[in-house]
Amino acid sequence: MNGIEAAACASSRTAATRIGVGSIGNDNSSCQGKSTMMNLAVWRIDESESSSGQARLLPVERSPLGVSEKQLEDWIAADAKLIGGGLTIVGRQVYIDDGILDLLAIDGRDRWVVLELKAGRLDAGALHQALYYASSLARLSADDLRAKLEPKLKDFGDAEMLSARLRQLLDSEAEGGPRKIAVALVGVGISAGLERMQDFLGRFN
């Protein structure tokens, strides 16, 4: 694995806050094992301001109200930009080793992004679980990973286009070098312990 990056994202029914260690999305800079602080982003979930009747995300201040894990997963699966620009979702509820990975994406830097969602407050346990999935993903063969993802690609858009994206990334990995993986945590609030870990990792910018 080439420099796992972790982003902690706190979300609620009226707000979703992204604040963490490591950048995901279209940033073309190389991690090289170092961590970079993300910008703070806050949204409000508002169903009344949408003509379609579906919830919209609008910039507001932070809120402590809760949201279900399925809601978080639905929102991110439908619009990965909530986590970072340039993300392409390629897997949901992916069985890996003895657990289930919530969401798997590919970012603009050709990295796999493990998205670990929690309906409650994010803590060190959430980071441990995400890193566990990342380490499992790192050792999966290209054929095994493709077999896990291909059947459900149609759930995330043009299956043919997504399949080509998978094939391109897996082929590039086969040419040499370790699989590049980033980690993002999404939940309702961030524990003091996780914030301390975030601050510590930020020293290595």
Short mmCIF file of C-alpha atoms in Angstrom, two decimals:
data_model
loop_
_atom_site.label_atom_id
_atom_site.label_comp_id
_atom_site.label_asym_id
_atom_site.label_seq_id
_atom_site.Cartn_x
_atom_site.Cartn_y
_atom_site.Cartn_z
CA MET A 1 0.00 0.00 0.00
CA ASN A 2 1.47 3.36 -0.99
CA GLY A 3 0.71 5.83 1.81
CA ILE A 4 -2.79 5.18 3.16
CA GLU A 5 -4.58 8.48 3.68
CA ALA A 6 -7.42 8.91 6.17
CA ALA A 7 -10.21 11.47 6.06
CA ALA A 8 -12.70 11.78 8.93
CA CYS A 9 -16.11 13.08 7.88
CA ALA A 10 -18.81 13.91 10.44
CA SER A 11 -22.38 14.06 9.16
CA SER A 12 -25.87 14.65 10.56
CA ARG A 13 -29.46 15.11 9.44
CA THR A 14 -28.96 18.86 9.17
CA ALA A 15 -25.25 19.01 8.57
CA ALA A 16 -22.36 17.00 7.21
CA THR A 17 -18.91 18.12 8.24
CA ARG A 18 -15.78 17.01 6.41
CA ILE A 19 -12.60 17.51 8.35
CA GLY A 20 -9.73 15.11 8.38
CA VAL A 21 -6.27 13.92 7.50
CA GLY A 22 -5.34 13.22 3.92
CA SER A 23 -6.90 14.46 0.70
CA ILE A 24 -9.05 12.47 -1.69
CA GLY A 25 -10.44 13.38 -5.08
CA ASN A 26 -8.65 15.22 -7.87
CA ASP A 27 -5.55 16.41 -6.02
CA ASN A 28 -2.67 15.27 -8.20
CA SER A 29 0.04 15.69 -5.56
CA SER A 30 1.65 12.50 -4.30
CA CYS A 31 1.11 11.46 -0.69
CA GLN A 32 4.45 9.67 -0.28
CA GLY A 33 3.29 8.44 3.11
CA LYS A 34 2.55 11.95 4.41
CA SER A 35 -0.80 13.42 5.46
CA THR A 36 -2.34 16.73 4.42
CA MET A 37 -5.18 18.52 6.17
CA MET A 38 -8.50 18.74 4.34
CA ASN A 39 -10.62 21.86 4.17
CA LEU A 40 -13.68 22.07 6.41
CA ALA A 41 -16.97 21.66 4.55
CA VAL A 42 -20.42 21.89 6.15
CA TRP A 43 -23.81 21.19 4.54
CA ARG A 44 -27.46 21.31 5.60
CA ILE A 45 -29.90 18.60 4.53
CA ASP A 46 -33.12 20.33 3.43
CA GLU A 47 -36.05 18.56 1.75
CA SER A 48 -38.27 21.66 1.54
CA GLU A 49 -36.09 23.45 -1.02
CA SER A 50 -36.10 20.73 -3.65
CA SER A 51 -38.74 20.56 -6.39
CA SER A 52 -38.12 16.81 -6.69
CA GLY A 53 -38.97 16.25 -3.04
CA GLN A 54 -35.56 14.72 -2.40
CA ALA A 55 -33.15 16.06 0.19
CA ARG A 56 -30.67 18.72 -0.90
CA LEU A 57 -27.36 19.63 0.69
CA LEU A 58 -26.91 23.34 1.41
CA PRO A 59 -23.97 25.06 3.14
CA VAL A 60 -24.70 25.86 6.80
CA GLU A 61 -23.28 25.59 10.28
CA ARG A 62 -22.64 22.36 12.14
CA SER A 63 -25.47 20.44 13.86
CA PRO A 64 -25.43 17.54 16.35
CA LEU A 65 -28.57 15.82 15.04
CA GLY A 66 -28.34 12.21 13.88
CA VAL A 67 -28.68 10.37 10.60
CA SER A 68 -28.83 6.67 9.79
CA GLU A 69 -25.93 4.81 8.25
CA LYS A 70 -28.13 3.80 5.33
CA GLN A 71 -28.97 7.45 4.63
CA LEU A 72 -25.29 8.35 4.58
CA GLU A 73 -24.58 5.42 2.29
CA ASP A 74 -27.48 6.29 -0.04
CA TRP A 75 -26.42 9.93 -0.31
CA ILE A 76 -22.77 9.17 -1.01
CA ALA A 77 -23.58 6.35 -3.45
CA ALA A 78 -25.84 8.76 -5.35
CA ASP A 79 -23.41 11.70 -5.24
CA ALA A 80 -19.81 10.91 -4.35
CA LYS A 81 -18.92 14.62 -4.53
CA LEU A 82 -20.20 14.84 -0.95
CA ILE A 83 -16.91 13.19 0.03
CA GLY A 84 -14.57 14.60 -2.60
CA GLY A 85 -14.45 15.74 -6.20
CA GLY A 86 -13.36 13.16 -8.73
CA LEU A 87 -14.58 10.12 -6.79
CA THR A 88 -16.23 7.28 -8.72
CA ILE A 89 -18.19 4.74 -6.66
CA VAL A 90 -17.52 1.18 -7.86
CA GLY A 91 -18.66 -0.95 -4.92
CA ARG A 92 -21.26 -1.02 -2.15
CA GLN A 93 -21.57 -3.55 0.67
CA VAL A 94 -18.54 -5.42 -0.65
CA TYR A 95 -17.73 -8.67 1.15
CA ILE A 96 -14.04 -8.67 1.99
CA ASP A 97 -12.42 -11.21 4.33
CA ASP A 98 -14.79 -11.52 7.32
CA GLY A 99 -16.48 -8.13 6.98
CA ILE A 100 -18.48 -5.90 4.66
CA LEU A 101 -16.92 -2.75 3.21
CA ASP A 102 -19.56 0.02 3.04
CA LEU A 103 -18.47 1.81 -0.12
CA LEU A 104 -15.47 1.57 -2.43
CA ALA A 105 -14.48 4.31 -4.87
CA ILE A 106 -11.71 5.30 -7.26
CA ASP A 107 -10.41 8.86 -7.09
CA GLY A 108 -8.83 11.19 -9.63
CA ARG A 109 -5.36 10.05 -8.60
CA ASP A 110 -6.07 6.41 -9.52
CA ARG A 111 -6.36 5.30 -5.91
CA TRP A 112 -8.92 3.02 -4.34
CA VAL A 113 -10.85 4.85 -1.62
CA VAL A 114 -12.28 2.79 1.25
CA LEU A 115 -15.33 4.61 2.67
CA GLU A 116 -16.25 3.49 6.19
CA LEU A 117 -19.63 4.84 7.39
CA LYS A 118 -20.87 5.11 10.97
CA ALA A 119 -24.30 6.30 12.15
CA GLY A 120 -22.67 7.35 15.43
CA ARG A 121 -19.63 9.34 16.45
CA LEU A 122 -16.40 8.47 14.68
CA ASP A 123 -13.72 7.03 16.94
CA ALA A 124 -10.44 5.15 16.75
CA GLY A 125 -12.40 1.92 16.25
CA ALA A 126 -13.86 3.25 13.00
CA LEU A 127 -10.37 4.08 11.75
CA HIS A 128 -9.14 0.63 12.78
CA GLN A 129 -11.97 -1.03 10.85
CA ALA A 130 -11.32 1.09 7.75
CA LEU A 131 -7.61 0.28 7.85
CA TYR A 132 -8.48 -3.40 8.25
CA TYR A 133 -10.50 -3.27 5.03
CA ALA A 134 -7.75 -1.29 3.31
CA SER A 135 -5.16 -3.91 4.23
CA SER A 136 -7.48 -6.66 2.98
CA LEU A 137 -8.05 -4.77 -0.26
CA ALA A 138 -4.31 -4.36 -0.72
CA ARG A 139 -3.74 -8.12 -0.92
CA LEU A 140 -6.72 -9.05 -3.12
CA SER A 141 -5.75 -10.27 -6.57
CA ALA A 142 -6.96 -8.30 -9.58
CA ASP A 143 -9.24 -11.18 -10.61
CA ASP A 144 -10.81 -11.47 -7.15
CA LEU A 145 -11.38 -7.73 -6.89
CA ARG A 146 -12.92 -7.56 -10.35
CA ALA A 147 -15.21 -10.49 -9.52
CA LYS A 148 -16.47 -8.70 -6.41
CA LEU A 149 -17.19 -5.42 -8.20
CA GLU A 150 -18.22 -6.18 -11.79
CA PRO A 151 -21.70 -7.66 -11.09
CA LYS A 152 -23.02 -4.48 -9.42
CA LEU A 153 -21.34 -1.75 -11.45
CA LYS A 154 -24.67 -0.99 -13.13
CA ASP A 155 -25.91 0.33 -9.77
CA PHE A 156 -23.49 3.26 -10.02
CA GLY A 157 -23.88 4.38 -13.63
CA ASP A 158 -22.72 3.17 -17.03
CA ALA A 159 -21.56 -0.39 -16.32
CA GLU A 160 -19.47 -0.59 -19.49
CA MET A 161 -17.66 2.66 -18.72
CA LEU A 162 -17.08 1.70 -15.09
CA SER A 163 -15.83 -1.73 -16.14
CA ALA A 164 -13.32 -0.07 -18.45
CA ARG A 165 -12.21 2.17 -15.57
CA LEU A 166 -11.68 -0.88 -13.37
CA ARG A 167 -9.77 -2.70 -16.07
CA GLN A 168 -7.54 0.31 -16.71
CA LEU A 169 -6.64 0.68 -13.03
CA LEU A 170 -6.08 -3.03 -12.43
CA ASP A 171 -3.96 -3.32 -15.57
CA SER A 172 -1.81 -0.39 -14.45
CA GLU A 173 -1.30 -2.08 -11.07
CA ALA A 174 -0.20 -5.26 -12.82
CA GLU A 175 2.60 -3.32 -14.51
CA GLY A 176 4.31 -2.76 -11.18
CA GLY A 177 4.07 -0.97 -7.87
CA PRO A 178 1.80 -1.50 -4.86
CA ARG A 179 -1.92 -0.85 -4.94
CA LYS A 180 -2.62 2.73 -3.84
CA ILE A 181 -5.39 3.06 -1.25
CA ALA A 182 -6.94 5.99 0.62
CA VAL A 183 -9.37 5.78 3.54
CA ALA A 184 -12.32 8.08 4.38
CA LEU A 185 -14.49 7.87 7.50
CA VAL A 186 -18.05 9.22 7.50
CA GLY A 187 -20.14 9.50 10.66
CA VAL A 188 -22.01 11.71 13.13
CA GLY A 189 -19.42 13.70 15.05
CA ILE A 190 -15.77 12.99 15.75
CA SER A 191 -14.46 11.73 19.09
CA ALA A 192 -11.70 13.60 20.91
CA GLY A 193 -9.45 10.57 20.52
CA LEU A 194 -9.81 10.53 16.75
CA GLU A 195 -9.22 14.28 16.59
CA ARG A 196 -5.98 13.80 18.53
CA MET A 197 -4.92 11.12 16.06
CA GLN A 198 -5.82 13.49 13.22
CA ASP A 199 -3.73 16.29 14.74
CA PHE A 200 -0.80 13.92 15.25
CA LEU A 201 -0.88 12.68 11.66
CA GLY A 202 -1.09 16.30 10.51
CA ARG A 203 2.41 16.88 11.88
CA PHE A 204 3.83 14.82 9.04
CA ASN A 205 2.70 17.21 6.28
#
